[in-house]
């Protein structure tokens, strides 16, 4: 149609300013879409590294105040969970399995003449190992008293193989552990972070550190039971008089982490939206210019029988062309930008080609087109409603 | 076309301007009328009312028996497109369209789709424009050539009425005479022509002259 043709030619005539307006839209789309992509990749990365947690509830000794995360090693005896408390937990959560875990951090040395390193050391009774669902990349679950499992990163960093020996404590003062198995990478975990740790037996740990109390109790919740219910049951049982333990529901914690990431993604996308608003203003600006410099032309068109809606369509087409081209280029570039940002910030681009990415790009492109049309609408309406006589008299 | 006691008032901040006041006359099919009068006397206002670009403040205007005050903007626009041809002093071609496109533009409006350029060529030949210019842009043409294109554009939908606001006002007298010969021939073929001018020589081409002064018809 002729108005489409005129719109195209007018854009070509004002190539520079049309291109600049398109650039604004490109930036807006890239900002929104790449922020969305980054957010999605972030969530995907986190969920991947947390997914091995499964349904567990973790009981920590109450630290007073804050409570929660990582009631790790080095805590004093009254900051521990007693065996009596453990028995209470065990009864309360049945048929889910309660696993007592001891932990500390320790200085150690691998091989002869190696450097001193410090790593977490856990004590877990071998009978619970199947419940913890450790996947091994080599060796087997240890049963021997002086055997241990090590995490993948720890093994890699220190060149450890099945059968390697680790001398514990300063100058081997805590004896030697023999590696019987290497646990596959599990990522960050709420219960036991194995990747950089040594998992010894409970007996060895108690013997070595002369302790009988536990640092945490991990409850692997059986399917059919709800983590939230288990948490409530434990709190009811143990915190009757004083708050002695804090209980973390991994599922709820995970949910709130996702919620937080979701909010962050929304927030950064909204910041991207600001650049889209700026782009919209520039579209509005050039459309107003386009109308103002063509008042006379509009007057002629109207006087020789062009309907209002036809005049309007001509300007809407113009805004639409800028919007669609700008948004399409923006869509393509946002994939590139998303790739670059993911590669730089997450050191991984494996989450790029997902449905969520497609949605983010779609969202950015759609938003770009809508903004262009919305910002072109008022100038177009104004053009259509010019008084033909006044427009004709315009010089 | 019938004007009955027509007045047109432009409300301006400095006070209302009564551009036309109590104007009554009739135009019959096939007439060739020139409208003369000093600058600011209301000639263009009169022509704009005839061309359905505006409706009168007072009085009635009938075109083929229909009162234009009763018509919607869309109806008036269609009327302009289908039955009226406009020719302006400053040619007023569309700079983004080439000659053929300019000429066929009103036809595209009417049919709502693309138009066979051959139809444009026919009309352009009828106004004696050289074939080699058809794909040029308006600015590449001389004033006389542009006005011929404007006439062709006004004619493409076979209008009943041709309205011209100082069609030769921007042309030298020889080129102007050429355009006027064209008009005379169109009128001979049955087109009603109403032409605003302040050049008595040009007015001589018409068969009736309406003189107006201060918004009133004086003769
Ligand atoms: N659109 C308008 N708005 C306001 N005043 C107008 C308008 N058109 C014409 N006028 C005024 O009406 C009077 C008649 O104008 P016009 O019809 O253009 O005269 P002419 O064409 O004879 O020179 C003038 O005083 C002019 O200033
Ligand atoms: Mg005038």
mmCIF file of N, CA and C in Angstrom, chain B residues 1 22 31 46 48 83 114 118 151-152 169 172 216 218:
data_model
loop_
_atom_site.group_PDB
_atom_site.id
_atom_site.type_symbol
_atom_site.label_atom_id
_atom_site.label_comp_id
_atom_site.label_asym_id
_atom_site.label_seq_id
_atom_site.Cartn_x
_atom_site.Cartn_y
_atom_site.Cartn_z
ATOM 1 N N UNK B 1 -24.147 23.126 -7.457
ATOM 2 C CA UNK B 1 -23.679 23.518 -6.127
ATOM 3 C C UNK B 1 -24.361 24.822 -5.717
ATOM 4 N N UNK B 22 -22.622 36.254 4.483
ATOM 5 C CA UNK B 22 -23.844 36.295 3.673
ATOM 6 C C UNK B 22 -23.637 36.035 2.194
ATOM 7 N N UNK B 31 -19.997 24.713 -15.617
ATOM 8 C CA UNK B 31 -19.591 26.114 -15.618
ATOM 9 C C UNK B 31 -18.081 26.255 -15.468
ATOM 10 N N UNK B 46 -13.710 30.679 0.484
ATOM 11 C CA UNK B 46 -14.835 30.257 -0.346
ATOM 12 C C UNK B 46 -14.518 28.934 -1.047
ATOM 13 N N UNK B 48 -12.319 26.692 -0.209
ATOM 14 C CA UNK B 48 -12.209 25.593 0.750
ATOM 15 C C UNK B 48 -13.578 25.056 1.144
ATOM 16 N N UNK B 83 -15.067 13.137 -6.058
ATOM 17 C CA UNK B 83 -15.807 14.047 -6.937
ATOM 18 C C UNK B 83 -15.160 15.415 -7.124
ATOM 19 N N UNK B 114 -2.978 -0.941 -5.074
ATOM 20 C CA UNK B 114 -2.089 -0.445 -6.104
ATOM 21 C C UNK B 114 -2.856 -0.178 -7.397
ATOM 22 N N UNK B 118 -0.140 2.555 -15.928
ATOM 23 C CA UNK B 118 -0.556 2.954 -17.272
ATOM 24 C C UNK B 118 -1.655 4.017 -17.215
ATOM 25 N N UNK B 151 -2.407 18.957 -12.100
ATOM 26 C CA UNK B 151 -3.684 18.882 -12.814
ATOM 27 C C UNK B 151 -4.028 17.413 -13.080
ATOM 28 N N UNK B 152 -3.023 16.658 -13.523
ATOM 29 C CA UNK B 152 -3.256 15.235 -13.791
ATOM 30 C C UNK B 152 -3.723 14.519 -12.527
ATOM 31 N N UNK B 169 -0.533 31.325 -10.292
ATOM 32 C CA UNK B 169 0.091 32.348 -9.442
ATOM 33 C C UNK B 169 1.596 32.219 -9.332
ATOM 34 N N UNK B 172 5.207 31.747 -14.915
ATOM 35 C CA UNK B 172 5.306 32.898 -15.811
ATOM 36 C C UNK B 172 4.094 32.878 -16.755
ATOM 37 N N UNK B 216 -17.783 39.508 1.020
ATOM 38 C CA UNK B 216 -19.103 39.618 0.382
ATOM 39 C C UNK B 216 -18.966 39.605 -1.133
ATOM 40 N N UNK B 218 -19.536 41.064 -4.550
ATOM 41 C CA UNK B 218 -19.906 42.397 -5.021
ATOM 42 C C UNK B 218 -20.478 42.364 -6.435
#
